[in-house]
PDB file of C-alpha atoms in Angstrom:
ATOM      1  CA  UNK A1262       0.000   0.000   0.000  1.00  0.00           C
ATOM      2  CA  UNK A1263       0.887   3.331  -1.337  1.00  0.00           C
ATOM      3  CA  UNK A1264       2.405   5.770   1.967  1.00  0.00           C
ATOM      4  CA  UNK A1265       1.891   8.969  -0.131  1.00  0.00           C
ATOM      5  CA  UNK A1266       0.205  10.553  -3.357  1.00  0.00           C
ATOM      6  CA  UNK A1267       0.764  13.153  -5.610  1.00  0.00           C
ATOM      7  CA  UNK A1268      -1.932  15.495  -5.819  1.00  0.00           C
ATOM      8  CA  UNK A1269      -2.816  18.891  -7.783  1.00  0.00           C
ATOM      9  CA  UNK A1270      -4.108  22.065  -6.464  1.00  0.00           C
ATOM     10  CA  UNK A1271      -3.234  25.867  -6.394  1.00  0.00           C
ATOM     11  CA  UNK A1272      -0.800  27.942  -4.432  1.00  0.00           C
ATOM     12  CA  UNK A1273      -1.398  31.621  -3.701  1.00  0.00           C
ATOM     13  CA  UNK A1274       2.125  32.992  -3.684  1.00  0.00           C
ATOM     14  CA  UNK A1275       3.451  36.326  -3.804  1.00  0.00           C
ATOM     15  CA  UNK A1276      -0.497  37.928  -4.491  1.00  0.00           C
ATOM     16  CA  UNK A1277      -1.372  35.697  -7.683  1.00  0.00           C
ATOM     17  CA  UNK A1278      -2.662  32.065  -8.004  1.00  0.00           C
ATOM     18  CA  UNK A1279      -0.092  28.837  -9.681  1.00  0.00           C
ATOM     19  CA  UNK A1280      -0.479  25.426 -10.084  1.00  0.00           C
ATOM     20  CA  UNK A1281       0.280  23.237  -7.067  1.00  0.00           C
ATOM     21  CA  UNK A1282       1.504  19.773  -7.103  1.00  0.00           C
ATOM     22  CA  UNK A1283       2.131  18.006  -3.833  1.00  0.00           C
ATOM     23  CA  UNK A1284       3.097  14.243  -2.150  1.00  0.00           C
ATOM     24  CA  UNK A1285       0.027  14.187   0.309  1.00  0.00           C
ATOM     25  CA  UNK A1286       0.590  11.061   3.373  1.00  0.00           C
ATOM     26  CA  UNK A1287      -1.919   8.026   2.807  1.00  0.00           C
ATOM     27  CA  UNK A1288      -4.486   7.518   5.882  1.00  0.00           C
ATOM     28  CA  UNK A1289      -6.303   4.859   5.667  1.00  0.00           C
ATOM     29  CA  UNK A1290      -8.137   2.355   7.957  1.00  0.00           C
ATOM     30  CA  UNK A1291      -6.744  -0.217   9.404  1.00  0.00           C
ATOM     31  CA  UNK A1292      -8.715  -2.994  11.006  1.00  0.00           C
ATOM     32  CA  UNK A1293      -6.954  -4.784  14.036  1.00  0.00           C
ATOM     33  CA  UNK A1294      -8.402  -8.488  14.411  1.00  0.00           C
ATOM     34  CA  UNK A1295      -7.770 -11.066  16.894  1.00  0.00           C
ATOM     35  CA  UNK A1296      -8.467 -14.469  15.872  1.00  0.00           C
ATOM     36  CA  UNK A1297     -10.930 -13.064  13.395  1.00  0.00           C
ATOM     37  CA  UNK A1298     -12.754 -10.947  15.560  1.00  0.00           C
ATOM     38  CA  UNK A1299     -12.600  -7.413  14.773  1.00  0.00           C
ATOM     39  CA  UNK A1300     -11.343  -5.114  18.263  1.00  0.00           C
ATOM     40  CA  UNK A1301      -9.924  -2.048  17.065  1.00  0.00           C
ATOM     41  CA  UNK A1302     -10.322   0.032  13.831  1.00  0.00           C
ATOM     42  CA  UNK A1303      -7.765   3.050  13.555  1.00  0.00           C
ATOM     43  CA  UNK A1304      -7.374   5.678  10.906  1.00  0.00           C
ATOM     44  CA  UNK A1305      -3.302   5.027   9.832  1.00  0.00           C
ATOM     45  CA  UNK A1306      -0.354   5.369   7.297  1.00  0.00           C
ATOM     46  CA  UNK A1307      -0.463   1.978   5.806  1.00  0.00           C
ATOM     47  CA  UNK A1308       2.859   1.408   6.707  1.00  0.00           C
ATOM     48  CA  UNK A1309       4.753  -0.980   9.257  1.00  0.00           C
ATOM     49  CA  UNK A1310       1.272  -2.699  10.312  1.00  0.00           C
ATOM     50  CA  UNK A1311       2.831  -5.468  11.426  1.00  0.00           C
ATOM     51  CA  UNK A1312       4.703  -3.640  13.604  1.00  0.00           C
ATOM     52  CA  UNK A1313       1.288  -1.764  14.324  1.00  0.00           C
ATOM     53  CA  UNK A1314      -0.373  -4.445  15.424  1.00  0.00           C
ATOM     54  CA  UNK A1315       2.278  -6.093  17.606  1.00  0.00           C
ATOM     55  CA  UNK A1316       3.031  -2.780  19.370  1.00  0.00           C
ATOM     56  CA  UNK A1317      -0.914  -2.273  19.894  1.00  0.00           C
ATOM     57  CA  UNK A1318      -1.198  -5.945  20.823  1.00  0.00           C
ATOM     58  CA  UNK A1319       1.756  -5.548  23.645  1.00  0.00           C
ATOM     59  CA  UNK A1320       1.112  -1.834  24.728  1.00  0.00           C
ATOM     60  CA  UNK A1321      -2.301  -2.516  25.772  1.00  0.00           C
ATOM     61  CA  UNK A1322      -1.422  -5.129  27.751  1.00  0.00           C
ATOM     62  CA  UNK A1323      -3.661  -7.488  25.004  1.00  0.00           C
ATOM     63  CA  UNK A1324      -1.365 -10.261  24.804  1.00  0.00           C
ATOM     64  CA  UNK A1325       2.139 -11.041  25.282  1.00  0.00           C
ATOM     65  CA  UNK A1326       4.494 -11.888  22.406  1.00  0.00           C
ATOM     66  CA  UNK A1327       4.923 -15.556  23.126  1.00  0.00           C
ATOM     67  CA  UNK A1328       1.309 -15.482  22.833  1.00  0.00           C
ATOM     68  CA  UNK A1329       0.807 -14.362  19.532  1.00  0.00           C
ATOM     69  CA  UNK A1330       0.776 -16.935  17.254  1.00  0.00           C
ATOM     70  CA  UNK A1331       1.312 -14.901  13.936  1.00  0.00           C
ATOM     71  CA  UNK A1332       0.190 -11.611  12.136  1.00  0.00           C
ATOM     72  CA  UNK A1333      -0.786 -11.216   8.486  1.00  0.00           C
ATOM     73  CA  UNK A1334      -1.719  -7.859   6.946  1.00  0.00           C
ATOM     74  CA  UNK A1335      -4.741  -8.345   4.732  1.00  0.00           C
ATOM     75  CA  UNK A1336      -5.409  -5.409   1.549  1.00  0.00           C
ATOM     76  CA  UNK A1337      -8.794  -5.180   1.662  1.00  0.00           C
ATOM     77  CA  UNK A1338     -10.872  -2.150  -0.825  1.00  0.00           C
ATOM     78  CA  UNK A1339     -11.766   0.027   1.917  1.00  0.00           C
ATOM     79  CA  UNK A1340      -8.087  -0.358   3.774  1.00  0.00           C
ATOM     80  CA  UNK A1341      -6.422  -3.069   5.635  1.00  0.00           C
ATOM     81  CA  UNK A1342      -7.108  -5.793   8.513  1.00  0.00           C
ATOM     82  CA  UNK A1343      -4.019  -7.178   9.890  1.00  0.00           C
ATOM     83  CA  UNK A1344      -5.230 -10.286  11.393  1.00  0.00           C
ATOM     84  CA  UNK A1345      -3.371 -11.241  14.982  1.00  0.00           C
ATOM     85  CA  UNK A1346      -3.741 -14.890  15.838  1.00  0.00           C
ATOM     86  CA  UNK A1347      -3.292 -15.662  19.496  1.00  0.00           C
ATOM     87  CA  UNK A1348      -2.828 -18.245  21.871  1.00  0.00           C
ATOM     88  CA  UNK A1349      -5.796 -20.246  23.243  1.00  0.00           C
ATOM     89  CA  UNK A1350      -5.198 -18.625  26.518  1.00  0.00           C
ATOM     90  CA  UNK A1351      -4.962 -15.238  25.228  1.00  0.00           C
ATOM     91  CA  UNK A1352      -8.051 -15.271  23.472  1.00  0.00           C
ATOM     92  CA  UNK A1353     -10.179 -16.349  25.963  1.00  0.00           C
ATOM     93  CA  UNK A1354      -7.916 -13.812  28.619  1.00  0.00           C
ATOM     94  CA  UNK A1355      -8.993 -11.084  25.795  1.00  0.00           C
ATOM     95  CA  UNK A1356     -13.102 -12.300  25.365  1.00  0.00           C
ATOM     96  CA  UNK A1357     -12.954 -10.997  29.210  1.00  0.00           C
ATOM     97  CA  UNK A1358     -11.882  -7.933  28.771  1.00  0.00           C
ATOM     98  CA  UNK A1359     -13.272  -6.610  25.301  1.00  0.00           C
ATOM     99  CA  UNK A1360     -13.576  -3.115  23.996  1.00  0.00           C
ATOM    100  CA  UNK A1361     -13.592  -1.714  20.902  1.00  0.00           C
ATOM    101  CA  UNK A1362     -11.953   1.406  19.433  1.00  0.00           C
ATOM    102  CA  UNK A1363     -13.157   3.634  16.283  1.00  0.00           C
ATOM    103  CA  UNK A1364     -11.820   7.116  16.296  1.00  0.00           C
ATOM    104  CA  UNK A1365      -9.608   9.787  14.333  1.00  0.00           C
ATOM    105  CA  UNK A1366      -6.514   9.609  13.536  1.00  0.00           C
ATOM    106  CA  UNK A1367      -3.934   8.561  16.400  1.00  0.00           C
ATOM    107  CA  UNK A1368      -7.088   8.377  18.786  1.00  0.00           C
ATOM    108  CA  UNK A1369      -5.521   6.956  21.805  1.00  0.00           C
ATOM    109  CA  UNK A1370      -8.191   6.999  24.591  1.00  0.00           C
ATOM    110  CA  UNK A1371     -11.517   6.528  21.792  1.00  0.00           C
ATOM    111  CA  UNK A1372     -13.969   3.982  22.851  1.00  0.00           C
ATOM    112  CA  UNK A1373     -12.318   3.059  26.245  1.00  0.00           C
ATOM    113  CA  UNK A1374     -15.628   1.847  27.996  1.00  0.00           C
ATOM    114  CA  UNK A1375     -14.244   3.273  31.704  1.00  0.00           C
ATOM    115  CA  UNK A1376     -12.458   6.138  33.013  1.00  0.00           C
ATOM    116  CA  UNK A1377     -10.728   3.735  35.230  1.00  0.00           C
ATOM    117  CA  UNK A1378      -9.776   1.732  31.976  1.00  0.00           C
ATOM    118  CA  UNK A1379      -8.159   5.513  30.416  1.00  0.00           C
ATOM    119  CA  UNK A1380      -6.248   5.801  33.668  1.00  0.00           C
ATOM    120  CA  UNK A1381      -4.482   2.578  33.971  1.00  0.00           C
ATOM    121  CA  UNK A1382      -1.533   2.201  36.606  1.00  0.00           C
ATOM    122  CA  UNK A1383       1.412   2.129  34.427  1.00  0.00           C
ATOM    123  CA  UNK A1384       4.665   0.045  35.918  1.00  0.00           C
ATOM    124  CA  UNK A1385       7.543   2.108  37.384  1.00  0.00           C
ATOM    125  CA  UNK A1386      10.224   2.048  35.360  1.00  0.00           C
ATOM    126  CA  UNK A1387      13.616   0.308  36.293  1.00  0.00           C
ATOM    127  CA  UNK A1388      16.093   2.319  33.718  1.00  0.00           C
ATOM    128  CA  UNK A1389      19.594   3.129  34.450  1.00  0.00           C
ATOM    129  CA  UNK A1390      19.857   4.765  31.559  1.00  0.00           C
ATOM    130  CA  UNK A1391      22.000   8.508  31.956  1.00  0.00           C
ATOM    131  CA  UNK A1392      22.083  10.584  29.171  1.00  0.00           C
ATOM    132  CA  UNK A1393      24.245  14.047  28.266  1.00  0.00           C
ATOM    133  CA  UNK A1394      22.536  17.248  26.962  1.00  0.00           C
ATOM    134  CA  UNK A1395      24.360  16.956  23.621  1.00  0.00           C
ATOM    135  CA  UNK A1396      22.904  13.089  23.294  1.00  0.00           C
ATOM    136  CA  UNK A1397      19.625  14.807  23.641  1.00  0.00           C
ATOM    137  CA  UNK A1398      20.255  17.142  20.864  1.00  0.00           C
ATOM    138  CA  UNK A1399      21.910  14.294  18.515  1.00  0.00           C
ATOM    139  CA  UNK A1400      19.147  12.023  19.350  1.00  0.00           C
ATOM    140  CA  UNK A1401      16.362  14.224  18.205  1.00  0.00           C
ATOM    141  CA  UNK A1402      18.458  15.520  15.386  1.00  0.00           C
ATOM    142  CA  UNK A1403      18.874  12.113  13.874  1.00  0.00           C
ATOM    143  CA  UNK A1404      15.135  11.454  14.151  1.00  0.00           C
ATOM    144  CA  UNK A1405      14.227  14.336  12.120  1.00  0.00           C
ATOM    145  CA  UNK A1406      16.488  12.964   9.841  1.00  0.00           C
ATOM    146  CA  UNK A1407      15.164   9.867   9.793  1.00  0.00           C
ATOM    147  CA  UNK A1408      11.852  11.367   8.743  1.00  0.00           C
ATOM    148  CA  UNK A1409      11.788  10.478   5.319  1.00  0.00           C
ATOM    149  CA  UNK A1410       7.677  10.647   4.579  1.00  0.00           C
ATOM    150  CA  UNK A1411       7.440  13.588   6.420  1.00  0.00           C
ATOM    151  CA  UNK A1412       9.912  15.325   4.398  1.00  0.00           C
ATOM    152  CA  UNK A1413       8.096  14.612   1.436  1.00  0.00           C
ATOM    153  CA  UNK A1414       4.763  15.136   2.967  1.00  0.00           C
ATOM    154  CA  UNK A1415       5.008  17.837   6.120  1.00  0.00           C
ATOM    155  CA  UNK A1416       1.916  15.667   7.243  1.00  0.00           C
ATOM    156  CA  UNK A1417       3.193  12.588   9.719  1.00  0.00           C
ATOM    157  CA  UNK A1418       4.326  12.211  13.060  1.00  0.00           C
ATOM    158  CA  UNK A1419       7.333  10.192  13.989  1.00  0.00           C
ATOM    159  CA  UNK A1420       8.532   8.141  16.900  1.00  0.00           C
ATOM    160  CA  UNK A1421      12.710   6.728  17.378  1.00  0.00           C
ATOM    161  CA  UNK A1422      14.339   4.557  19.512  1.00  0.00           C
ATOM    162  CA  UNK A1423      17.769   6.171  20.193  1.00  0.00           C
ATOM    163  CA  UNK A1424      20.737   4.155  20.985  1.00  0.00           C
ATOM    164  CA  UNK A1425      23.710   6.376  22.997  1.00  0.00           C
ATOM    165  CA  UNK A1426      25.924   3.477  22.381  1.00  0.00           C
ATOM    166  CA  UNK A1427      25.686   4.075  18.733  1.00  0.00           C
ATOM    167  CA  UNK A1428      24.093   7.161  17.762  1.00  0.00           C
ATOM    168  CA  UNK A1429      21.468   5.329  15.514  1.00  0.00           C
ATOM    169  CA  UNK A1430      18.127   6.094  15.853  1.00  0.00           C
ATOM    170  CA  UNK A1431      15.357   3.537  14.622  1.00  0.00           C
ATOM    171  CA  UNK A1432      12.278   5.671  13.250  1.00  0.00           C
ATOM    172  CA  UNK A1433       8.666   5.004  12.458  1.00  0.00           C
ATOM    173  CA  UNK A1434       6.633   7.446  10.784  1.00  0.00           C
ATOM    174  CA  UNK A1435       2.761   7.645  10.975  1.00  0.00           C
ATOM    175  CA  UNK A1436      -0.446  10.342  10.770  1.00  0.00           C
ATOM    176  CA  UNK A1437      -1.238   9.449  14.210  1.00  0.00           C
ATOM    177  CA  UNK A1438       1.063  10.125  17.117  1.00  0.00           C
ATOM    178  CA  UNK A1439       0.132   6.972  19.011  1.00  0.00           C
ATOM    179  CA  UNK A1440       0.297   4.622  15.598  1.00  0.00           C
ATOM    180  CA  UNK A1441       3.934   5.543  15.735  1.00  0.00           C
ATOM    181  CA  UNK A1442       4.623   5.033  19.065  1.00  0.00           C
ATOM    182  CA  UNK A1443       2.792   1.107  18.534  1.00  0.00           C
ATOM    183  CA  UNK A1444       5.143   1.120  15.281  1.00  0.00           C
ATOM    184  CA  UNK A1445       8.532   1.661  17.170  1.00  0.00           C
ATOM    185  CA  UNK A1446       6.930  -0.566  20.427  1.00  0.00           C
ATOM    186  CA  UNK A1447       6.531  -3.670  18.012  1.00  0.00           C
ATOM    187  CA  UNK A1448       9.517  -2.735  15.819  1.00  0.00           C
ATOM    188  CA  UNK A1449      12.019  -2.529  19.056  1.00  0.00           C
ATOM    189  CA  UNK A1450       9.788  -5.890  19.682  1.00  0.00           C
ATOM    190  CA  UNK A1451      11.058  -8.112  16.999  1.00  0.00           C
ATOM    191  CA  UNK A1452      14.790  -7.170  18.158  1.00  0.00           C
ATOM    192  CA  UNK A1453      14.305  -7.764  22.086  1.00  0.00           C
ATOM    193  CA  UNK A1454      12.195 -10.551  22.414  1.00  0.00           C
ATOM    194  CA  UNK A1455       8.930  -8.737  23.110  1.00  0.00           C
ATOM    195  CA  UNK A1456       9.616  -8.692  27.147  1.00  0.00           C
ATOM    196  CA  UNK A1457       7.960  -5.862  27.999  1.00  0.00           C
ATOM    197  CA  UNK A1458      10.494  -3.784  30.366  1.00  0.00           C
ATOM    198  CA  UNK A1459      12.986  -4.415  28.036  1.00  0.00           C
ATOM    199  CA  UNK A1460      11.625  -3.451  24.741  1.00  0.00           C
ATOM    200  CA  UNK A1461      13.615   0.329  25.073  1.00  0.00           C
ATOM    201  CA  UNK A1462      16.143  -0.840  27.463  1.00  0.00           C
ATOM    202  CA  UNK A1463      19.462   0.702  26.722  1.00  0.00           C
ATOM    203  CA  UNK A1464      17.933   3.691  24.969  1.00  0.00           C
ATOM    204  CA  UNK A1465      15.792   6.691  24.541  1.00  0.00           C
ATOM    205  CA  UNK A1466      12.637   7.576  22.853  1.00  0.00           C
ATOM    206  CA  UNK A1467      12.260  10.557  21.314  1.00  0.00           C
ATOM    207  CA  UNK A1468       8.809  12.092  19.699  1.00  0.00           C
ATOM    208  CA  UNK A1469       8.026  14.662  16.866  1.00  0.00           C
ATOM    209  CA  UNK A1470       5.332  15.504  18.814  1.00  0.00           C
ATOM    210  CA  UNK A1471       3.304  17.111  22.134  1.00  0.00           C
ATOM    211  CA  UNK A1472       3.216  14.371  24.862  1.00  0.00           C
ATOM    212  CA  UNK A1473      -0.136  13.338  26.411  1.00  0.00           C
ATOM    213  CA  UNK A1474      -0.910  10.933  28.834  1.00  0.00           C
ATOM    214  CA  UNK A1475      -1.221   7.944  26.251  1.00  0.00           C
ATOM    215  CA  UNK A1476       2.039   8.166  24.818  1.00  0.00           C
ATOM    216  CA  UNK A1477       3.530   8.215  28.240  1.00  0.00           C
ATOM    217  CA  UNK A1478       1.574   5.101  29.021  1.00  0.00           C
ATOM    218  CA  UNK A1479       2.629   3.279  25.869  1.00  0.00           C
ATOM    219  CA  UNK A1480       6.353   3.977  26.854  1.00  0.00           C
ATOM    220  CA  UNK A1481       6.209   2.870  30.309  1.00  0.00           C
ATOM    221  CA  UNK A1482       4.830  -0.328  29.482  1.00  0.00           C
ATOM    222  CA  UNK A1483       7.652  -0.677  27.344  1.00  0.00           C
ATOM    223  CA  UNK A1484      10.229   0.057  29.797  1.00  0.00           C
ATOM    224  CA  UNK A1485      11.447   3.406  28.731  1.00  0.00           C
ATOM    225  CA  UNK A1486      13.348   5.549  31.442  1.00  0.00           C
ATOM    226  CA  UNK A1487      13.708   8.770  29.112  1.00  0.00           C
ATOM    227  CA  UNK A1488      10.925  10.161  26.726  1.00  0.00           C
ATOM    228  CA  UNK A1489      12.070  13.195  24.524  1.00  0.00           C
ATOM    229  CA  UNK A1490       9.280  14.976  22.402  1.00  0.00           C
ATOM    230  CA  UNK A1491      10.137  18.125  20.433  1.00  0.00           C
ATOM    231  CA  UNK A1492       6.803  20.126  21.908  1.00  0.00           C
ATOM    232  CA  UNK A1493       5.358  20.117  25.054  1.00  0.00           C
ATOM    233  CA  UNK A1494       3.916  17.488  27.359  1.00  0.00           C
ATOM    234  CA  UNK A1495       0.218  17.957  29.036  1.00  0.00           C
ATOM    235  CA  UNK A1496       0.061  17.997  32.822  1.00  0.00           C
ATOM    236  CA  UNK A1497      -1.284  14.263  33.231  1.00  0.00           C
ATOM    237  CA  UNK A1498       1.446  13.466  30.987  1.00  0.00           C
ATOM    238  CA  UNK A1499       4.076  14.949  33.607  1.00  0.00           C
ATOM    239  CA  UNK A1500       2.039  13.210  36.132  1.00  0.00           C
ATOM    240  CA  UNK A1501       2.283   9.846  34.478  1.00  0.00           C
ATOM    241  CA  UNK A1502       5.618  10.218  33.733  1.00  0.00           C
ATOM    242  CA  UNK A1503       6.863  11.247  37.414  1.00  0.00           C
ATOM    243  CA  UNK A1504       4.954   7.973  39.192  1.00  0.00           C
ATOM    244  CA  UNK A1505       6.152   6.153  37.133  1.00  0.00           C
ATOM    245  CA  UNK A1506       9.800   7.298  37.428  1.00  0.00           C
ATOM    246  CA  UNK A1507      11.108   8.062  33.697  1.00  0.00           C
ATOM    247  CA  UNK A1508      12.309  11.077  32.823  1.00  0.00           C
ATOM    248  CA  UNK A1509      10.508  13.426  30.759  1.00  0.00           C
ATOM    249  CA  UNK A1510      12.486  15.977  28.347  1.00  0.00           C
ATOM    250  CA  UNK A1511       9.898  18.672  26.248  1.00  0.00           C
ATOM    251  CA  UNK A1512      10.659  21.734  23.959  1.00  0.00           C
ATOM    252  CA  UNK A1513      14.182  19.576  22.646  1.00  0.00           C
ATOM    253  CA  UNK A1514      14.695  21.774  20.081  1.00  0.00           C
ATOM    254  CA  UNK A1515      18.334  23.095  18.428  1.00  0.00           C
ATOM    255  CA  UNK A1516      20.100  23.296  22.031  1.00  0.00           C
ATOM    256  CA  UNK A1517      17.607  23.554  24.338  1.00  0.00           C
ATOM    257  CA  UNK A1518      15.484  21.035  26.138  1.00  0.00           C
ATOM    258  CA  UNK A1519      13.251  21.240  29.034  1.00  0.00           C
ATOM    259  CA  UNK A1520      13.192  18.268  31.893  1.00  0.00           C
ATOM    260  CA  UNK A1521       9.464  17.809  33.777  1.00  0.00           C
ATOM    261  CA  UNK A1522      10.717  14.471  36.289  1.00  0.00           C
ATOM    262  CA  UNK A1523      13.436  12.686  37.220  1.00  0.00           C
ATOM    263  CA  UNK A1524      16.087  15.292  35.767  1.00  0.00           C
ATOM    264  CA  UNK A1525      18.937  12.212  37.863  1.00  0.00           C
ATOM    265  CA  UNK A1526      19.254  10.553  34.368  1.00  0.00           C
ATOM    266  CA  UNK A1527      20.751  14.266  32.040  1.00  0.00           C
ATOM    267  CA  UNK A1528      23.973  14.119  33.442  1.00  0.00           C
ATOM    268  CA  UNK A1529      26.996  16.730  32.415  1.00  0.00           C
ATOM    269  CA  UNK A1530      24.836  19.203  33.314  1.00  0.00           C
ATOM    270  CA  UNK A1531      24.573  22.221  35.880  1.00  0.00           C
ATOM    271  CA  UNK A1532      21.370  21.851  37.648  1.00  0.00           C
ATOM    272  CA  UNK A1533      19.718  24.480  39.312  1.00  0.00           C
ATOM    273  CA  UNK A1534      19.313  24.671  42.974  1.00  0.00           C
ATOM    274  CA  UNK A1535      15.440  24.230  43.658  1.00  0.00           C
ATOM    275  CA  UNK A1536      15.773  23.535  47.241  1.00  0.00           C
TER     276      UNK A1536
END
């Protein structure tokens, strides 16, 4: 499936009208089965749905991945269902605790049937991961340029796994915030085994994007102990983050970052005295 298409339009530029042709990102919906029963329908760049569905599948604490049996990605004319097949025990674990999920684009919290369900307890993490201000910078600086559809596009959201020992960043792009973060959750899956605390073990995540609540979920779950995002988080995100002990770093742009919790792990640096 196509990630982008060319369209036509017109530009107003300089006070006159011109012809306009642009690489729009491809949204499209993507039906999440489990053992062909339909559970979650989200609007997506058809992209990486196997790694979609596996970080969905592990980040909502759905199944774990020695319980998923295997994924296929069906084409179908109005999108695509990727079909997860789980264990015995997982399905019937899952027929428990159903709910279903239709929303807009990225919608993390639609069709949660509970507040309780939308504020789930979230693990602490166990990171001893330290950082230095200028492996903040690099790391969001090589996940913009690891943003290769949004580059062509100006119209998707990314999510990368940086690796200090290394430099590389791992990056998956997507219209939806949250689709990207399930991207890089099932991606970072395939290479670790799928254990849940250790999934971002050893590194830091970093987001194109404003943090909510959702996002800081997703990466706790996964064990991350520092979440970088390039605007600003909400206060339940800075809530969520601080119980559950990662570190939260906002505003990372050019040289400058902001830290919300546990500023322990940015080390090289001059902290202030806020005694």
């Amino acid at each position: 499936m196509d990630r982008s298409r060319r369209s036509e339009g017109h530009a107003y530029r300089a006070g006159s009208f011109q012809r306009l042709t642009r690489e729009l990102a491809c949204e499209t919906a993507v039906a999440i089965s489990y053992n062909g029963s339909s559970h979650a329908v989200l609007m997506a760049t058809p992209s990486d749905l196997e790694d979609l569905a596996l970080g969905f599948t592990l980040s909502e604490g759905i199944a774990r991945q020695n319980q998923i049996e295997r994924i296929e990605v069906v084409e179908t004319p109005l999108g695509a269902d990727v079909q997860v097949w789980l264990t015995e025990e997982a399905a019937d674990t899952l027929a428990k605790r159903r709910r279903a999920l239709a929303g807009p684009v990225g919608c993390g919290m639609c069709g949660l049937e509970s507040i309780e369900a939308a504020m789930r307890h979230v693990p602490d993490v166990a990171s001893t991961l330290r950082l230095r201000p200028g492996q903040i910078v690099e790391a969001v600086a090589r996940m913009e340029r690891g943003q290769e559809l949004n580059r062509l596009t100006r119209a998707v959201h990314a999510a990368g796994f940086y690796d200090p020992a290394t430099g590389s960043v791992i990056v998956r792009e997507d219209a939806g915030r949250h689709n990207a973060m399930d991207k890089l959750i099932g991606s970072r899956a395939r290479t670790t085994g799928g254990v849940p605390a250790e999934i971002f073990a050893g590194g830091a995540v970093v987001m194109s994007s404003r943090l909510s609540i959702e996002l800081v979920q997703k990466a706790a779950i996964a064990g991350c102990g520092i979440l970088i995002a390039v605007s600003a988080p909400t206060s339940l995100a800075v809530s969520a983050a601080e119980n559950a002990g990662m570190t939260l770093v906002a505003l990372a742009r050019g040289a400058e970052f902001d830290i919300y919790t546990r500023p322990d792990r940015i080390i090289d640096g001059v902290m202030p005295d806020v005694a």
